[in-house]
Amino acid sequence: MKQNKLLLPILAVLTLGLAPFFPEPHFFGKIRWIMGGGEGMQVGDYFDLLMHGAPWVFLAYRLIEMLVKSLKKQSS
């Protein structure tokens, strides 16, 4: 049985990557905070960004991995 390599990263993004959903996902709030200068951010805020950002990095890794394999198949 062929496994879908995107299932786990997508589930992680939809749960941990976007939690809490209201009023806005932590990940987007932290990114906006950093882009605004990161004034007042503490170690816990950076750790929170790391935890909520990890699923997004995992998803990007899987997508790039699939793209590279696809390009290698086409060039062969």
Coordinates of N, CA, C and O in Angstrom, one line a residue:
M1 N 0.8 -1.2 0.0 CA 0.0 0.0 0.0 C 0.9 1.2 0.0 O 1.7 1.4 0.8
K2 N 0.6 2.1 -1.0 CA 1.4 3.3 -1.1 C 0.9 4.4 -0.1 O -0.3 4.7 -0.1
Q3 N 1.8 4.9 0.7 CA 1.3 5.9 1.7 C 1.4 7.3 1.1 O 2.3 7.6 0.3
N4 N 0.5 8.2 1.5 CA 0.6 9.6 1.0 C 1.5 10.3 1.9 O 1.2 10.5 3.1
K5 N 2.6 10.8 1.4 CA 3.6 11.5 2.2 C 3.2 12.9 2.7 O 3.8 13.4 3.6
L6 N 2.1 13.4 2.2 CA 1.6 14.7 2.6 C 0.6 14.6 3.7 O 0.2 15.6 4.3
L7 N 0.0 13.4 4.0 CA -1.0 13.3 5.0 C -0.6 13.8 6.4 O -1.3 14.7 7.0
L8 N 0.5 13.3 6.9 CA 1.0 13.7 8.2 C 1.3 15.2 8.3 O 0.9 15.9 9.2
P9 N 2.1 15.7 7.4 CA 2.4 17.2 7.4 C 1.1 18.1 7.4 O 1.0 19.1 8.1
I10 N 0.2 17.7 6.5 CA -1.0 18.5 6.4 C -1.9 18.4 7.7 O -2.4 19.4 8.2
L11 N -2.0 17.2 8.3 CA -2.7 17.1 9.6 C -2.0 17.9 10.7 O -2.6 18.6 11.5
A12 N -0.7 17.9 10.7 CA 0.1 18.7 11.7 C -0.1 20.2 11.5 O -0.3 20.9 12.5
V13 N -0.1 20.6 10.2 CA -0.3 22.0 10.0 C -1.8 22.5 10.4 O -2.0 23.5 11.0
L14 N -2.7 21.6 10.1 CA -4.1 21.9 10.4 C -4.4 21.9 11.9 O -5.4 22.5 12.3
T15 N -3.6 21.2 12.6 CA -3.9 21.1 14.1 C -2.9 22.0 14.8 O -3.2 23.1 15.2
L16 N -1.7 21.5 15.0 CA -0.7 22.3 15.8 C -0.2 23.6 15.1 O 0.0 24.6 15.7
G17 N -0.1 23.5 13.8 CA 0.4 24.7 13.0 C -0.6 25.9 13.0 O -0.1 27.0 12.9
L18 N -1.8 25.6 13.2 CA -2.8 26.7 13.2 C -3.5 26.9 14.6 O -4.3 27.8 14.7
A19 N -3.1 26.1 15.6 CA -3.7 26.3 16.9 C -3.2 27.5 17.6 O -2.1 27.9 17.4
P20 N -3.9 28.2 18.4 CA -5.4 28.2 18.5 C -6.0 28.9 17.3 O -5.4 29.8 16.7
F21 N -7.1 28.5 16.9 CA -7.7 29.1 15.7 C -8.3 30.5 15.8 O -8.4 31.2 14.9
F22 N -8.7 30.8 17.0 CA -9.3 32.1 17.3 C -8.6 32.9 18.4 O -8.2 32.2 19.3
P23 N -8.4 34.1 18.3 CA -8.8 35.1 17.3 C -7.9 35.0 16.1 O -8.3 35.4 15.0
E24 N -6.7 34.5 16.2 CA -5.9 34.2 15.0 C -4.8 33.1 15.4 O -4.5 33.0 16.6
P25 N -4.3 32.4 14.4 CA -3.3 31.3 14.7 C -2.1 32.0 15.3 O -1.6 33.0 14.9
H26 N -1.5 31.3 16.3 CA -0.3 31.8 17.0 C 0.8 32.1 16.0 O 1.6 33.0 16.0
F27 N 1.0 31.1 15.0 CA 2.1 31.2 14.1 C 2.0 32.5 13.3 O 3.0 33.2 13.2
F28 N 0.9 32.9 12.8 CA 0.8 34.2 12.0 C 0.9 35.4 12.9 O 1.5 36.4 12.5
G29 N 0.4 35.3 14.1 CA 0.6 36.4 15.1 C 2.0 36.6 15.5 O 2.5 37.7 15.5
K30 N 2.8 35.5 15.7 CA 4.2 35.6 16.0 C 5.0 36.1 14.9 O 5.9 37.0 15.1
I31 N 4.7 35.7 13.7 CA 5.4 36.2 12.5 C 5.2 37.7 12.3 O 6.1 38.4 12.1
R32 N 3.9 38.1 12.5 CA 3.6 39.5 12.4 C 4.4 40.3 13.5 O 4.9 41.4 13.2
W33 N 4.5 39.7 14.7 CA 5.1 40.4 15.8 C 6.6 40.6 15.4 O 7.2 41.6 15.7
I34 N 7.3 39.5 14.9 CA 8.7 39.6 14.6 C 8.9 40.6 13.4 O 9.9 41.4 13.5
M35 N 8.0 40.6 12.4 CA 8.2 41.5 11.3 C 8.0 43.0 11.8 O 8.5 43.9 11.1
G36 N 7.3 43.2 12.9 CA 7.1 44.5 13.4 C 8.2 44.9 14.4 O 8.1 45.9 15.0
G37 N 9.3 44.1 14.4 CA 10.4 44.4 15.3 C 10.6 43.5 16.4 O 11.7 43.5 17.1
G38 N 9.6 42.7 16.8 CA 9.8 41.7 17.9 C 9.9 42.4 19.2 O 10.5 41.8 20.2
E39 N 9.5 43.6 19.4 CA 9.6 44.3 20.7 C 8.8 43.6 21.8 O 7.7 43.3 21.6
G40 N 9.5 43.3 22.8 CA 8.9 42.6 24.0 C 8.8 41.1 23.9 O 8.3 40.5 24.8
M41 N 9.3 40.5 22.8 CA 9.3 39.0 22.7 C 10.3 38.5 23.8 O 11.4 39.0 24.0
Q42 N 9.8 37.4 24.4 CA 10.6 36.7 25.3 C 11.0 35.3 24.8 O 10.5 34.9 23.8
V43 N 11.8 34.5 25.6 CA 12.2 33.2 25.1 C 11.0 32.3 24.9 O 11.0 31.6 23.9
G44 N 10.0 32.4 25.7 CA 8.8 31.6 25.5 C 8.1 31.9 24.2 O 7.5 31.0 23.6
D45 N 8.1 33.1 23.8 CA 7.5 33.5 22.5 C 8.2 32.8 21.3 O 7.6 32.4 20.4
Y46 N 9.5 32.8 21.4 CA 10.3 32.2 20.3 C 10.1 30.7 20.3 O 10.0 30.1 19.3
F47 N 10.0 30.1 21.5 CA 9.7 28.6 21.6 C 8.4 28.3 21.0 O 8.2 27.4 20.3
D48 N 7.4 29.2 21.3 CA 6.0 29.0 20.8 C 6.1 29.1 19.3 O 5.4 28.3 18.6
L49 N 6.8 30.0 18.7 CA 7.0 30.2 17.3 C 7.6 28.9 16.7 O 7.1 28.4 15.7
L50 N 8.6 28.4 17.4 CA 9.2 27.1 16.9 C 8.3 26.0 16.9 O 8.2 25.2 15.9
M51 N 7.5 25.8 17.9 CA 6.5 24.7 18.0 C 5.4 24.8 17.0 O 5.0 23.8 16.4
H52 N 4.9 26.0 16.8 CA 3.8 26.2 15.8 C 4.3 26.3 14.4 O 3.6 26.1 13.4
G53 N 5.6 26.6 14.2 CA 6.2 26.7 12.9 C 6.8 25.4 12.4 O 6.9 25.2 11.2
A54 N 7.1 24.4 13.3 CA 7.7 23.1 12.9 C 6.8 22.4 11.8 O 7.3 21.9 10.8
P55 N 5.5 22.3 12.0 CA 4.7 21.6 11.0 C 4.7 22.3 9.6 O 4.7 21.6 8.6
W56 N 4.8 23.6 9.6 CA 4.9 24.3 8.3 C 6.3 24.0 7.6 O 6.3 23.8 6.4
V57 N 7.3 23.9 8.4 CA 8.7 23.5 7.9 C 8.6 22.1 7.3 O 9.1 21.8 6.3
F58 N 8.0 21.2 8.1 CA 7.8 19.8 7.7 C 7.1 19.7 6.4 O 7.4 18.9 5.5
L59 N 6.0 20.4 6.3 CA 5.2 20.4 5.0 C 6.0 20.9 3.8 O 6.0 20.3 2.8
A60 N 6.7 22.0 4.1 CA 7.6 22.6 3.0 C 8.7 21.6 2.6 O 8.9 21.4 1.4
Y61 N 9.2 20.9 3.5 CA 10.2 19.8 3.3 C 9.7 18.7 2.4 O 10.3 18.3 1.4
R62 N 8.5 18.2 2.7 CA 7.8 17.2 2.0 C 7.5 17.6 0.5 O 7.7 16.9 -0.4
L63 N 7.0 18.8 0.4 CA 6.7 19.4 -0.9 C 7.9 19.5 -1.8 O 7.9 19.2 -3.0
I64 N 9.0 20.0 -1.2 CA 10.3 20.2 -2.0 C 10.8 18.8 -2.3 O 11.3 18.6 -3.5
E65 N 10.7 17.9 -1.4 CA 11.2 16.5 -1.7 C 10.4 15.9 -2.8 O 11.0 15.3 -3.7
M66 N 9.1 16.1 -2.8 CA 8.3 15.5 -3.9 C 8.6 16.2 -5.3 O 8.7 15.6 -6.3
L67 N 8.9 17.5 -5.2 CA 9.2 18.3 -6.4 C 10.5 17.8 -7.0 O 10.6 17.6 -8.2
V68 N 11.5 17.6 -6.2 CA 12.8 17.2 -6.6 C 12.8 15.8 -7.2 O 13.3 15.6 -8.3
K69 N 12.0 14.9 -6.6 CA 11.9 13.5 -7.2 C 11.2 13.6 -8.5 O 11.5 12.9 -9.4
S70 N 10.2 14.5 -8.6 CA 9.4 14.6 -9.9 C 10.3 15.1 -11.0 O 10.3 14.6 -12.1
L71 N 11.1 16.1 -10.7 CA 12.0 16.7 -11.6 C 13.1 15.7 -12.1 O 13.5 15.6 -13.2
K72 N 13.6 14.9 -11.1 CA 14.6 13.8 -11.5 C 14.0 12.8 -12.4 O 14.6 12.3 -13.3
K73 N 12.7 12.4 -12.2 CA 12.1 11.4 -13.0 C 11.9 12.0 -14.4 O 12.1 11.3 -15.4
Q74 N 11.6 13.3 -14.6 CA 11.4 13.9 -15.9 C 12.7 14.0 -16.7 O 12.7 13.9 -17.9
S75 N 13.8 14.2 -16.0 CA 15.0 14.4 -16.6 C 15.7 13.1 -17.0 O 16.6 13.1 -17.8
S76 N 15.2 12.0 -16.4 CA 15.8 10.7 -16.8 C 15.3 10.1 -18.1 O 14.3 10.3 -18.6

